Amino acid sequence: MLRCFREWMKRIPGIGPFIYYFYLRLFYDKTITADATYRWITLLRSNELLRQLALKRPSFATKPLGDYLNMKYRFSERVHSLRSHYEFVLSRIPKNQLVSILFEEGLVLAEFLGKSGASYRVTLGTHSASHNEGELLLQLENAENQIISFVIFNVGSINGKPRIEVGCLQGAVVPWESILTKMATKDFHSTRPKHLIMALLYELSRCWNIDSIACIKTIEQVKYNRGNNPEFYADYDRFWEELGGIPDDSGFYIMPAQLSHRDKATIRKDGAKDRRHRRRLELKNSVFATVRTTLDYPRGARLEVLPAAKD
């Protein structure tokens, strides 16, 4: 085993110390398995961008060793979640877009105007390489770069099929949350920002031909830390249930195939409701069409994956 680790360190210049750290952990942490460690390190050395990410942000290389996305995940499940995610995005997202997502300010998926004429932007990026709630950040912000809402997620896999796994959903930051949320809801024709960001996530899943979405339970959310974080105020369970999610034993809510919408505003007459519903659909369809156009690329365009060295 020691010989194997030494060979890995030779073949991945610059991140050898982190591989050695894995090796040391194998001796005193029984949850760290050699097989899962090998799968993770093999992934890191198999692709140019992942090697660059590990060198630029060293904490990325040791991410599976800490809590990640779901408190129920063991080390092998954390490795599986991360491997599944990067194997998917490396095969589905072109290199130029992936560079924008991983190393730059993010990929702009759509820009649109609200009811008031205010400008909004949807971006796909990352929170940080070491963040433990998921790998991708889907964010809705205004022209002043103020965050309206965002969702952090992974593309995991279950039974051999890709599945979006949501680890975090948040609105605008305090103290502007109430004002920004109220303005955006009005601008989106009575659609709450968190509903819109989830609708965008559903659209993203359709673009990627992913049929399943799972959202983390509050008790298993890594920042909540099973009630040990007094600064965590979100109640995910209530929101997922509002959207039709059903809890399972794995720490997730399994979301319905179609996203439901509960009209927030008070309806005075049927005509007003019909007009608002039509405008809401027109807004969503316009934004969705732009997202599809941004992500429309030749299906054969793949990031070059370097062949893994033989062991």
Short mmCIF file of the C-alpha atoms (twelve columns), coordinates in Angstrom:
data_MODEL
# 
_entry.id   MODEL 
# 
loop_
_atom_site.group_PDB 
_atom_site.id 
_atom_site.type_symbol 
_atom_site.label_atom_id 
_atom_site.label_alt_id 
_atom_site.label_comp_id 
_atom_site.label_asym_id 
_atom_site.label_seq_id 
_atom_site.Cartn_x 
_atom_site.Cartn_y 
_atom_site.Cartn_z 
_atom_site.pdbx_PDB_model_num 
ATOM 1   C CA . MET A 1   0.000   0.000  0.000   1 
ATOM 2   C CA . LEU A 2   2.803   2.440  0.887   1 
ATOM 3   C CA . ARG A 3   4.459   1.716  -2.455  1 
ATOM 4   C CA . CYS A 4   1.181   2.474  -4.234  1 
ATOM 5   C CA . PHE A 5   0.833   5.826  -2.459  1 
ATOM 6   C CA . ARG A 6   4.400   6.725  -3.347  1 
ATOM 7   C CA . GLU A 7   3.689   6.022  -7.009  1 
ATOM 8   C CA . TRP A 8   0.594   8.268  -6.856  1 
ATOM 9   C CA . MET A 9   2.684   11.101 -5.416  1 
ATOM 10  C CA . LYS A 10  5.190   10.791 -8.269  1 
ATOM 11  C CA . ARG A 11  2.460   10.888 -10.915 1 
ATOM 12  C CA . ILE A 12  0.623   13.939 -9.592  1 
ATOM 13  C CA . PRO A 13  3.242   16.671 -9.193  1 
ATOM 14  C CA . GLY A 14  2.375   19.304 -6.623  1 
ATOM 15  C CA . ILE A 15  -0.338  17.475 -4.658  1 
ATOM 16  C CA . GLY A 16  1.776   14.646 -3.287  1 
ATOM 17  C CA . PRO A 17  1.504   15.982 0.299   1 
ATOM 18  C CA . PHE A 18  -2.275  15.669 0.179   1 
ATOM 19  C CA . ILE A 19  -2.057  12.090 -1.049  1 
ATOM 20  C CA . TYR A 20  0.306   11.344 1.835   1 
ATOM 21  C CA . TYR A 21  -2.266  12.903 4.177   1 
ATOM 22  C CA . PHE A 22  -4.827  10.382 2.912   1 
ATOM 23  C CA . TYR A 23  -2.302  7.631  3.562   1 
ATOM 24  C CA . LEU A 24  -1.835  8.736  7.184   1 
ATOM 25  C CA . ARG A 25  -5.572  8.957  7.737   1 
ATOM 26  C CA . LEU A 26  -5.968  5.331  6.681   1 
ATOM 27  C CA . PHE A 27  -4.129  4.241  9.813   1 
ATOM 28  C CA . TYR A 28  -6.138  6.042  12.487  1 
ATOM 29  C CA . ASP A 29  -9.545  6.641  10.852  1 
ATOM 30  C CA . LYS A 30  -11.353 3.379  10.126  1 
ATOM 31  C CA . THR A 31  -13.973 5.156  7.990   1 
ATOM 32  C CA . ILE A 32  -11.323 6.050  5.383   1 
ATOM 33  C CA . THR A 33  -11.014 3.145  2.971   1 
ATOM 34  C CA . ALA A 34  -8.176  2.465  0.550   1 
ATOM 35  C CA . ASP A 35  -10.520 1.640  -2.351  1 
ATOM 36  C CA . ALA A 36  -12.449 4.912  -2.098  1 
ATOM 37  C CA . THR A 37  -9.190  6.838  -1.624  1 
ATOM 38  C CA . TYR A 38  -7.806  5.263  -4.800  1 
ATOM 39  C CA . ARG A 39  -10.953 6.171  -6.780  1 
ATOM 40  C CA . TRP A 40  -10.781 9.802  -5.659  1 
ATOM 41  C CA . ILE A 41  -7.061  10.250 -6.347  1 
ATOM 42  C CA . THR A 42  -7.391  8.513  -9.707  1 
ATOM 43  C CA . LEU A 43  -10.066 11.047 -10.649 1 
ATOM 44  C CA . LEU A 44  -7.852  13.972 -9.616  1 
ATOM 45  C CA . ARG A 45  -4.985  12.798 -11.787 1 
ATOM 46  C CA . SER A 46  -7.177  11.897 -14.781 1 
ATOM 47  C CA . ASN A 47  -8.068  15.400 -15.901 1 
ATOM 48  C CA . GLU A 48  -6.128  18.609 -16.465 1 
ATOM 49  C CA . LEU A 49  -8.718  20.944 -14.939 1 
ATOM 50  C CA . LEU A 50  -9.113  18.860 -11.800 1 
ATOM 51  C CA . ARG A 51  -5.359  18.813 -11.311 1 
ATOM 52  C CA . GLN A 52  -5.291  22.589 -11.702 1 
ATOM 53  C CA . LEU A 53  -8.144  22.944 -9.222  1 
ATOM 54  C CA . ALA A 54  -6.341  20.784 -6.657  1 
ATOM 55  C CA . LEU A 55  -3.108  22.744 -7.095  1 
ATOM 56  C CA . LYS A 56  -4.792  26.154 -6.949  1 
ATOM 57  C CA . ARG A 57  -7.069  25.267 -4.028  1 
ATOM 58  C CA . PRO A 58  -5.407  22.445 -2.061  1 
ATOM 59  C CA . SER A 59  -8.424  21.942 0.231   1 
ATOM 60  C CA . PHE A 60  -10.278 20.592 -2.807  1 
ATOM 61  C CA . ALA A 61  -7.987  17.541 -2.869  1 
ATOM 62  C CA . THR A 62  -8.922  16.578 0.703   1 
ATOM 63  C CA . LYS A 63  -12.630 17.457 0.477   1 
ATOM 64  C CA . PRO A 64  -13.923 13.856 0.924   1 
ATOM 65  C CA . LEU A 65  -12.278 13.703 4.363   1 
ATOM 66  C CA . GLY A 66  -14.770 16.180 5.886   1 
ATOM 67  C CA . ASP A 67  -18.541 16.483 6.113   1 
ATOM 68  C CA . TYR A 68  -20.044 16.874 2.661   1 
ATOM 69  C CA . LEU A 69  -23.576 17.609 1.417   1 
ATOM 70  C CA . ASN A 70  -25.343 15.029 3.590   1 
ATOM 71  C CA . MET A 71  -24.414 14.264 7.220   1 
ATOM 72  C CA . LYS A 72  -25.360 10.637 6.591   1 
ATOM 73  C CA . TYR A 73  -22.655 10.246 3.969   1 
ATOM 74  C CA . ARG A 74  -19.687 8.119  4.945   1 
ATOM 75  C CA . PHE A 75  -16.280 8.596  3.336   1 
ATOM 76  C CA . SER A 76  -16.999 6.193  0.470   1 
ATOM 77  C CA . GLU A 77  -20.341 7.919  -0.227  1 
ATOM 78  C CA . ARG A 78  -18.695 11.337 -0.243  1 
ATOM 79  C CA . VAL A 79  -16.172 10.063 -2.775  1 
ATOM 80  C CA . HIS A 80  -18.975 8.549  -4.850  1 
ATOM 81  C CA . SER A 81  -20.910 11.832 -4.832  1 
ATOM 82  C CA . LEU A 82  -17.888 13.875 -5.910  1 
ATOM 83  C CA . ARG A 83  -16.733 11.382 -8.532  1 
ATOM 84  C CA . SER A 84  -20.221 11.129 -10.010 1 
ATOM 85  C CA . HIS A 85  -20.470 14.893 -10.191 1 
ATOM 86  C CA . TYR A 86  -17.180 15.531 -11.935 1 
ATOM 87  C CA . GLU A 87  -17.516 12.589 -14.284 1 
ATOM 88  C CA . PHE A 88  -20.864 14.053 -15.355 1 
ATOM 89  C CA . VAL A 89  -19.833 17.686 -15.813 1 
ATOM 90  C CA . LEU A 90  -16.591 16.755 -17.573 1 
ATOM 91  C CA . SER A 91  -18.594 14.809 -20.127 1 
ATOM 92  C CA . ARG A 92  -21.449 17.327 -20.556 1 
ATOM 93  C CA . ILE A 93  -20.033 20.837 -20.231 1 
ATOM 94  C CA . PRO A 94  -17.574 22.244 -22.816 1 
ATOM 95  C CA . LYS A 95  -14.137 23.208 -21.555 1 
ATOM 96  C CA . ASN A 96  -14.539 26.959 -22.067 1 
ATOM 97  C CA . GLN A 97  -17.774 26.979 -20.051 1 
ATOM 98  C CA . LEU A 98  -16.298 24.730 -17.377 1 
ATOM 99  C CA . VAL A 99  -13.328 27.076 -16.972 1 
ATOM 100 C CA . SER A 100 -15.769 29.968 -16.416 1 
ATOM 101 C CA . ILE A 101 -17.685 27.918 -13.853 1 
ATOM 102 C CA . LEU A 102 -14.710 26.555 -11.904 1 
ATOM 103 C CA . PHE A 103 -12.108 29.326 -12.103 1 
ATOM 104 C CA . GLU A 104 -13.855 32.574 -13.023 1 
ATOM 105 C CA . GLU A 105 -16.981 34.532 -12.042 1 
ATOM 106 C CA . GLY A 106 -19.329 31.908 -13.377 1 
ATOM 107 C CA . LEU A 107 -21.214 31.243 -16.598 1 
ATOM 108 C CA . VAL A 108 -24.056 33.666 -17.359 1 
ATOM 109 C CA . LEU A 109 -27.015 31.485 -18.351 1 
ATOM 110 C CA . ALA A 110 -29.573 34.253 -18.889 1 
ATOM 111 C CA . GLU A 111 -30.252 37.959 -18.451 1 
ATOM 112 C CA . PHE A 112 -33.797 39.313 -18.355 1 
ATOM 113 C CA . LEU A 113 -35.987 42.233 -17.311 1 
ATOM 114 C CA . GLY A 114 -38.549 42.114 -14.547 1 
ATOM 115 C CA . LYS A 115 -41.982 43.742 -14.523 1 
ATOM 116 C CA . SER A 116 -40.500 47.074 -13.376 1 
ATOM 117 C CA . GLY A 117 -37.796 47.044 -16.044 1 
ATOM 118 C CA . ALA A 118 -35.100 46.091 -13.534 1 
ATOM 119 C CA . SER A 119 -32.411 43.776 -14.891 1 
ATOM 120 C CA . TYR A 120 -31.676 40.316 -13.473 1 
ATOM 121 C CA . ARG A 121 -29.027 37.715 -14.223 1 
ATOM 122 C CA . VAL A 122 -28.807 33.929 -13.779 1 
ATOM 123 C CA . THR A 123 -25.316 32.473 -13.372 1 
ATOM 124 C CA . LEU A 124 -23.889 28.996 -12.906 1 
ATOM 125 C CA . GLY A 125 -20.664 28.845 -10.924 1 
ATOM 126 C CA . THR A 126 -19.180 27.565 -7.699  1 
ATOM 127 C CA . HIS A 127 -19.271 28.860 -4.133  1 
ATOM 128 C CA . SER A 128 -15.651 27.811 -3.521  1 
ATOM 129 C CA . ALA A 129 -13.568 24.725 -4.204  1 
ATOM 130 C CA . SER A 130 -13.613 23.792 -0.535  1 
ATOM 131 C CA . HIS A 131 -17.343 24.392 0.052   1 
ATOM 132 C CA . ASN A 132 -19.114 21.340 1.463   1 
ATOM 133 C CA . GLU A 133 -22.765 21.860 0.469   1 
ATOM 134 C CA . GLY A 134 -22.264 20.975 -3.201  1 
ATOM 135 C CA . GLU A 135 -20.106 21.739 -6.238  1 
ATOM 136 C CA . LEU A 136 -22.320 23.994 -8.370  1 
ATOM 137 C CA . LEU A 137 -23.953 27.321 -7.507  1 
ATOM 138 C CA . LEU A 138 -27.027 28.427 -9.467  1 
ATOM 139 C CA . GLN A 139 -27.573 32.076 -8.587  1 
ATOM 140 C CA . LEU A 140 -30.122 34.794 -9.311  1 
ATOM 141 C CA . GLU A 141 -28.908 38.377 -8.851  1 
ATOM 142 C CA . ASN A 142 -29.868 41.912 -9.862  1 
ATOM 143 C CA . ALA A 143 -27.951 44.524 -11.848 1 
ATOM 144 C CA . GLU A 144 -26.270 45.764 -8.653  1 
ATOM 145 C CA . ASN A 145 -24.828 42.268 -8.095  1 
ATOM 146 C CA . GLN A 146 -27.089 41.762 -5.082  1 
ATOM 147 C CA . ILE A 147 -27.982 38.111 -4.602  1 
ATOM 148 C CA . ILE A 148 -31.725 37.448 -4.774  1 
ATOM 149 C CA . SER A 149 -31.600 33.674 -4.313  1 
ATOM 150 C CA . PHE A 150 -29.264 30.763 -4.916  1 
ATOM 151 C CA . VAL A 151 -29.116 26.985 -4.756  1 
ATOM 152 C CA . ILE A 152 -26.008 24.821 -4.269  1 
ATOM 153 C CA . PHE A 153 -26.074 21.281 -5.629  1 
ATOM 154 C CA . ASN A 154 -24.243 18.266 -6.962  1 
ATOM 155 C CA . VAL A 155 -24.904 15.948 -9.864  1 
ATOM 156 C CA . GLY A 156 -24.721 12.671 -7.990  1 
ATOM 157 C CA . SER A 157 -25.887 9.283  -9.168  1 
ATOM 158 C CA . ILE A 158 -28.209 6.582  -7.912  1 
ATOM 159 C CA . ASN A 159 -28.714 3.174  -9.515  1 
ATOM 160 C CA . GLY A 160 -26.390 4.232  -12.311 1 
ATOM 161 C CA . LYS A 161 -28.461 7.295  -13.264 1 
ATOM 162 C CA . PRO A 162 -27.546 10.958 -12.634 1 
ATOM 163 C CA . ARG A 163 -29.470 12.804 -9.946  1 
ATOM 164 C CA . ILE A 164 -29.331 16.433 -8.861  1 
ATOM 165 C CA . GLU A 165 -28.732 16.611 -5.103  1 
ATOM 166 C CA . VAL A 166 -29.424 19.967 -3.453  1 
ATOM 167 C CA . GLY A 167 -27.377 20.797 -0.357  1 
ATOM 168 C CA . CYS A 168 -28.361 24.438 0.183   1 
ATOM 169 C CA . LEU A 169 -31.090 26.923 -0.776  1 
ATOM 170 C CA . GLN A 170 -30.913 30.549 0.327   1 
ATOM 171 C CA . GLY A 171 -32.499 33.914 -0.365  1 
ATOM 172 C CA . ALA A 172 -31.059 37.411 -0.202  1 
ATOM 173 C CA . VAL A 173 -28.658 38.280 2.586   1 
ATOM 174 C CA . VAL A 174 -29.661 40.115 5.744   1 
ATOM 175 C CA . PRO A 175 -30.460 43.028 6.134   1 
ATOM 176 C CA . TRP A 176 -31.688 43.406 2.544   1 
ATOM 177 C CA . GLU A 177 -33.589 40.117 2.351   1 
ATOM 178 C CA . SER A 178 -37.082 41.485 2.989   1 
ATOM 179 C CA . ILE A 179 -36.740 44.427 0.590   1 
ATOM 180 C CA . LEU A 180 -35.045 42.507 -2.230  1 
ATOM 181 C CA . THR A 181 -37.418 39.547 -1.940  1 
ATOM 182 C CA . LYS A 182 -40.486 41.773 -2.013  1 
ATOM 183 C CA . MET A 183 -39.230 43.723 -5.037  1 
ATOM 184 C CA . ALA A 184 -38.221 40.590 -6.915  1 
ATOM 185 C CA . THR A 185 -41.511 38.808 -6.182  1 
ATOM 186 C CA . LYS A 186 -43.394 41.738 -7.684  1 
ATOM 187 C CA . ASP A 187 -40.987 41.865 -10.633 1 
ATOM 188 C CA . PHE A 188 -41.498 38.126 -11.240 1 
ATOM 189 C CA . HIS A 189 -45.307 38.471 -11.340 1 
ATOM 190 C CA . SER A 190 -45.869 37.086 -7.814  1 
ATOM 191 C CA . THR A 191 -43.325 34.294 -8.162  1 
ATOM 192 C CA . ARG A 192 -41.148 34.107 -5.065  1 
ATOM 193 C CA . PRO A 193 -37.389 34.114 -5.836  1 
ATOM 194 C CA . LYS A 194 -36.843 30.689 -4.230  1 
ATOM 195 C CA . HIS A 195 -39.588 29.252 -6.433  1 
ATOM 196 C CA . LEU A 196 -37.969 30.799 -9.500  1 
ATOM 197 C CA . ILE A 197 -34.493 29.490 -8.654  1 
ATOM 198 C CA . MET A 198 -35.953 26.005 -8.153  1 
ATOM 199 C CA . ALA A 199 -37.797 26.307 -11.472 1 
ATOM 200 C CA . LEU A 200 -34.457 27.191 -13.068 1 
ATOM 201 C CA . LEU A 201 -32.876 24.151 -11.434 1 
ATOM 202 C CA . TYR A 202 -35.618 21.971 -12.915 1 
ATOM 203 C CA . GLU A 203 -34.954 23.512 -16.325 1 
ATOM 204 C CA . LEU A 204 -31.238 22.825 -15.926 1 
ATOM 205 C CA . SER A 205 -32.025 19.196 -15.125 1 
ATOM 206 C CA . ARG A 206 -34.081 18.938 -18.315 1 
ATOM 207 C CA . CYS A 207 -31.234 20.420 -20.362 1 
ATOM 208 C CA . TRP A 208 -28.942 17.760 -18.921 1 
ATOM 209 C CA . ASN A 209 -31.516 14.937 -19.290 1 
ATOM 210 C CA . ILE A 210 -31.642 14.339 -15.540 1 
ATOM 211 C CA . ASP A 211 -34.956 12.957 -14.333 1 
ATOM 212 C CA . SER A 212 -34.434 13.001 -10.566 1 
ATOM 213 C CA . ILE A 213 -33.911 15.781 -8.011  1 
ATOM 214 C CA . ALA A 214 -33.304 15.208 -4.291  1 
ATOM 215 C CA . CYS A 215 -33.122 17.985 -1.676  1 
ATOM 216 C CA . ILE A 216 -31.411 17.721 1.683   1 
ATOM 217 C CA . LYS A 217 -33.399 17.418 4.907   1 
ATOM 218 C CA . THR A 218 -32.755 20.132 7.474   1 
ATOM 219 C CA . ILE A 219 -31.480 17.635 10.062  1 
ATOM 220 C CA . GLU A 220 -28.866 16.258 7.620   1 
ATOM 221 C CA . GLN A 221 -27.736 19.615 6.225   1 
ATOM 222 C CA . VAL A 222 -24.000 20.010 6.856   1 
ATOM 223 C CA . LYS A 223 -24.147 23.616 8.105   1 
ATOM 224 C CA . TYR A 224 -27.054 22.805 10.432  1 
ATOM 225 C CA . ASN A 225 -24.859 20.066 11.898  1 
ATOM 226 C CA . ARG A 226 -27.851 18.237 13.394  1 
ATOM 227 C CA . GLY A 227 -28.909 21.171 15.531  1 
ATOM 228 C CA . ASN A 228 -25.457 22.165 16.789  1 
ATOM 229 C CA . ASN A 229 -25.268 25.404 14.804  1 
ATOM 230 C CA . PRO A 230 -27.393 28.109 16.533  1 
ATOM 231 C CA . GLU A 231 -26.857 30.490 13.593  1 
ATOM 232 C CA . PHE A 232 -28.624 28.181 11.127  1 
ATOM 233 C CA . TYR A 233 -32.213 29.374 10.713  1 
ATOM 234 C CA . ALA A 234 -33.421 27.741 7.492   1 
ATOM 235 C CA . ASP A 235 -36.305 25.283 7.545   1 
ATOM 236 C CA . TYR A 236 -35.777 23.313 4.353   1 
ATOM 237 C CA . ASP A 237 -38.283 20.584 5.130   1 
ATOM 238 C CA . ARG A 238 -41.293 22.888 5.058   1 
ATOM 239 C CA . PHE A 239 -40.275 24.339 1.694   1 
ATOM 240 C CA . TRP A 240 -39.572 20.954 0.102   1 
ATOM 241 C CA . GLU A 241 -42.957 19.684 1.308   1 
ATOM 242 C CA . GLU A 242 -44.604 22.796 -0.124  1 
ATOM 243 C CA . LEU A 243 -43.099 21.851 -3.488  1 
ATOM 244 C CA . GLY A 244 -44.355 18.278 -3.194  1 
ATOM 245 C CA . GLY A 245 -41.181 16.616 -1.931  1 
ATOM 246 C CA . ILE A 246 -41.380 13.282 -0.091  1 
ATOM 247 C CA . PRO A 247 -38.780 12.435 2.599   1 
ATOM 248 C CA . ASP A 248 -36.828 9.187  2.377   1 
ATOM 249 C CA . ASP A 249 -34.394 7.347  4.658   1 
ATOM 250 C CA . SER A 250 -31.240 8.620  2.933   1 
ATOM 251 C CA . GLY A 251 -31.459 12.166 4.305   1 
ATOM 252 C CA . PHE A 252 -33.166 13.694 1.254   1 
ATOM 253 C CA . TYR A 253 -36.574 14.775 0.056   1 
ATOM 254 C CA . ILE A 254 -37.370 13.235 -3.326  1 
ATOM 255 C CA . MET A 255 -38.893 15.953 -5.461  1 
ATOM 256 C CA . PRO A 256 -41.751 15.491 -7.939  1 
ATOM 257 C CA . ALA A 257 -41.081 15.275 -11.664 1 
ATOM 258 C CA . GLN A 258 -42.928 18.573 -12.208 1 
ATOM 259 C CA . LEU A 259 -42.483 21.637 -10.013 1 
ATOM 260 C CA . SER A 260 -45.702 22.984 -8.513  1 
ATOM 261 C CA . HIS A 261 -46.373 26.664 -7.862  1 
ATOM 262 C CA . ARG A 262 -48.578 28.123 -5.168  1 
ATOM 263 C CA . ASP A 263 -49.867 31.572 -6.099  1 
ATOM 264 C CA . LYS A 264 -48.803 33.863 -3.264  1 
ATOM 265 C CA . ALA A 265 -50.892 36.907 -4.059  1 
ATOM 266 C CA . THR A 266 -54.501 37.448 -3.069  1 
ATOM 267 C CA . ILE A 267 -56.745 37.060 -6.100  1 
ATOM 268 C CA . ARG A 268 -59.544 39.590 -6.472  1 
ATOM 269 C CA . LYS A 269 -61.049 38.163 -9.631  1 
ATOM 270 C CA . ASP A 270 -60.418 35.412 -12.111 1 
ATOM 271 C CA . GLY A 271 -59.236 37.809 -14.824 1 
ATOM 272 C CA . ALA A 272 -56.451 39.166 -12.655 1 
ATOM 273 C CA . LYS A 273 -55.333 35.664 -11.794 1 
ATOM 274 C CA . ASP A 274 -55.305 34.601 -15.442 1 
ATOM 275 C CA . ARG A 275 -53.261 37.626 -16.525 1 
ATOM 276 C CA . ARG A 276 -50.719 37.163 -13.747 1 
ATOM 277 C CA . HIS A 277 -50.405 33.463 -14.491 1 
ATOM 278 C CA . ARG A 278 -49.905 34.152 -18.199 1 
ATOM 279 C CA . ARG A 279 -47.230 36.788 -17.540 1 
ATOM 280 C CA . ARG A 280 -45.503 34.509 -15.078 1 
ATOM 281 C CA . LEU A 281 -45.364 31.739 -17.668 1 
ATOM 282 C CA . GLU A 282 -44.148 34.136 -20.342 1 
ATOM 283 C CA . LEU A 283 -41.320 35.305 -18.074 1 
ATOM 284 C CA . LYS A 284 -40.268 31.772 -17.165 1 
ATOM 285 C CA . ASN A 285 -40.460 30.512 -20.728 1 
ATOM 286 C CA . SER A 286 -38.367 33.433 -21.950 1 
ATOM 287 C CA . VAL A 287 -35.682 32.845 -19.321 1 
ATOM 288 C CA . PHE A 288 -35.758 29.067 -19.882 1 
ATOM 289 C CA . ALA A 289 -35.318 29.557 -23.630 1 
ATOM 290 C CA . THR A 290 -32.219 31.686 -23.018 1 
ATOM 291 C CA . VAL A 291 -30.806 29.082 -20.640 1 
ATOM 292 C CA . ARG A 292 -31.340 26.357 -23.242 1 
ATOM 293 C CA . THR A 293 -29.624 28.469 -25.888 1 
ATOM 294 C CA . THR A 294 -26.626 29.091 -23.613 1 
ATOM 295 C CA . LEU A 295 -26.289 25.380 -22.876 1 
ATOM 296 C CA . ASP A 296 -26.937 24.285 -26.452 1 
ATOM 297 C CA . TYR A 297 -23.665 22.857 -27.714 1 
ATOM 298 C CA . PRO A 298 -22.693 19.876 -29.866 1 
ATOM 299 C CA . ARG A 299 -23.279 16.781 -27.777 1 
ATOM 300 C CA . GLY A 300 -19.974 15.421 -28.984 1 
ATOM 301 C CA . ALA A 301 -18.041 18.361 -27.509 1 
ATOM 302 C CA . ARG A 302 -16.310 16.947 -24.465 1 
ATOM 303 C CA . LEU A 303 -13.498 18.004 -22.238 1 
ATOM 304 C CA . GLU A 304 -10.408 16.002 -23.026 1 
ATOM 305 C CA . VAL A 305 -9.882  13.412 -20.308 1 
ATOM 306 C CA . LEU A 306 -6.287  12.355 -19.934 1 
ATOM 307 C CA . PRO A 307 -5.725  8.595  -19.788 1 
ATOM 308 C CA . ALA A 308 -5.029  7.332  -16.294 1 
ATOM 309 C CA . ALA A 309 -1.596  5.860  -15.748 1 
ATOM 310 C CA . LYS A 310 -1.452  2.151  -15.203 1 
ATOM 311 C CA . ASP A 311 -0.832  0.956  -11.664 1 
# 
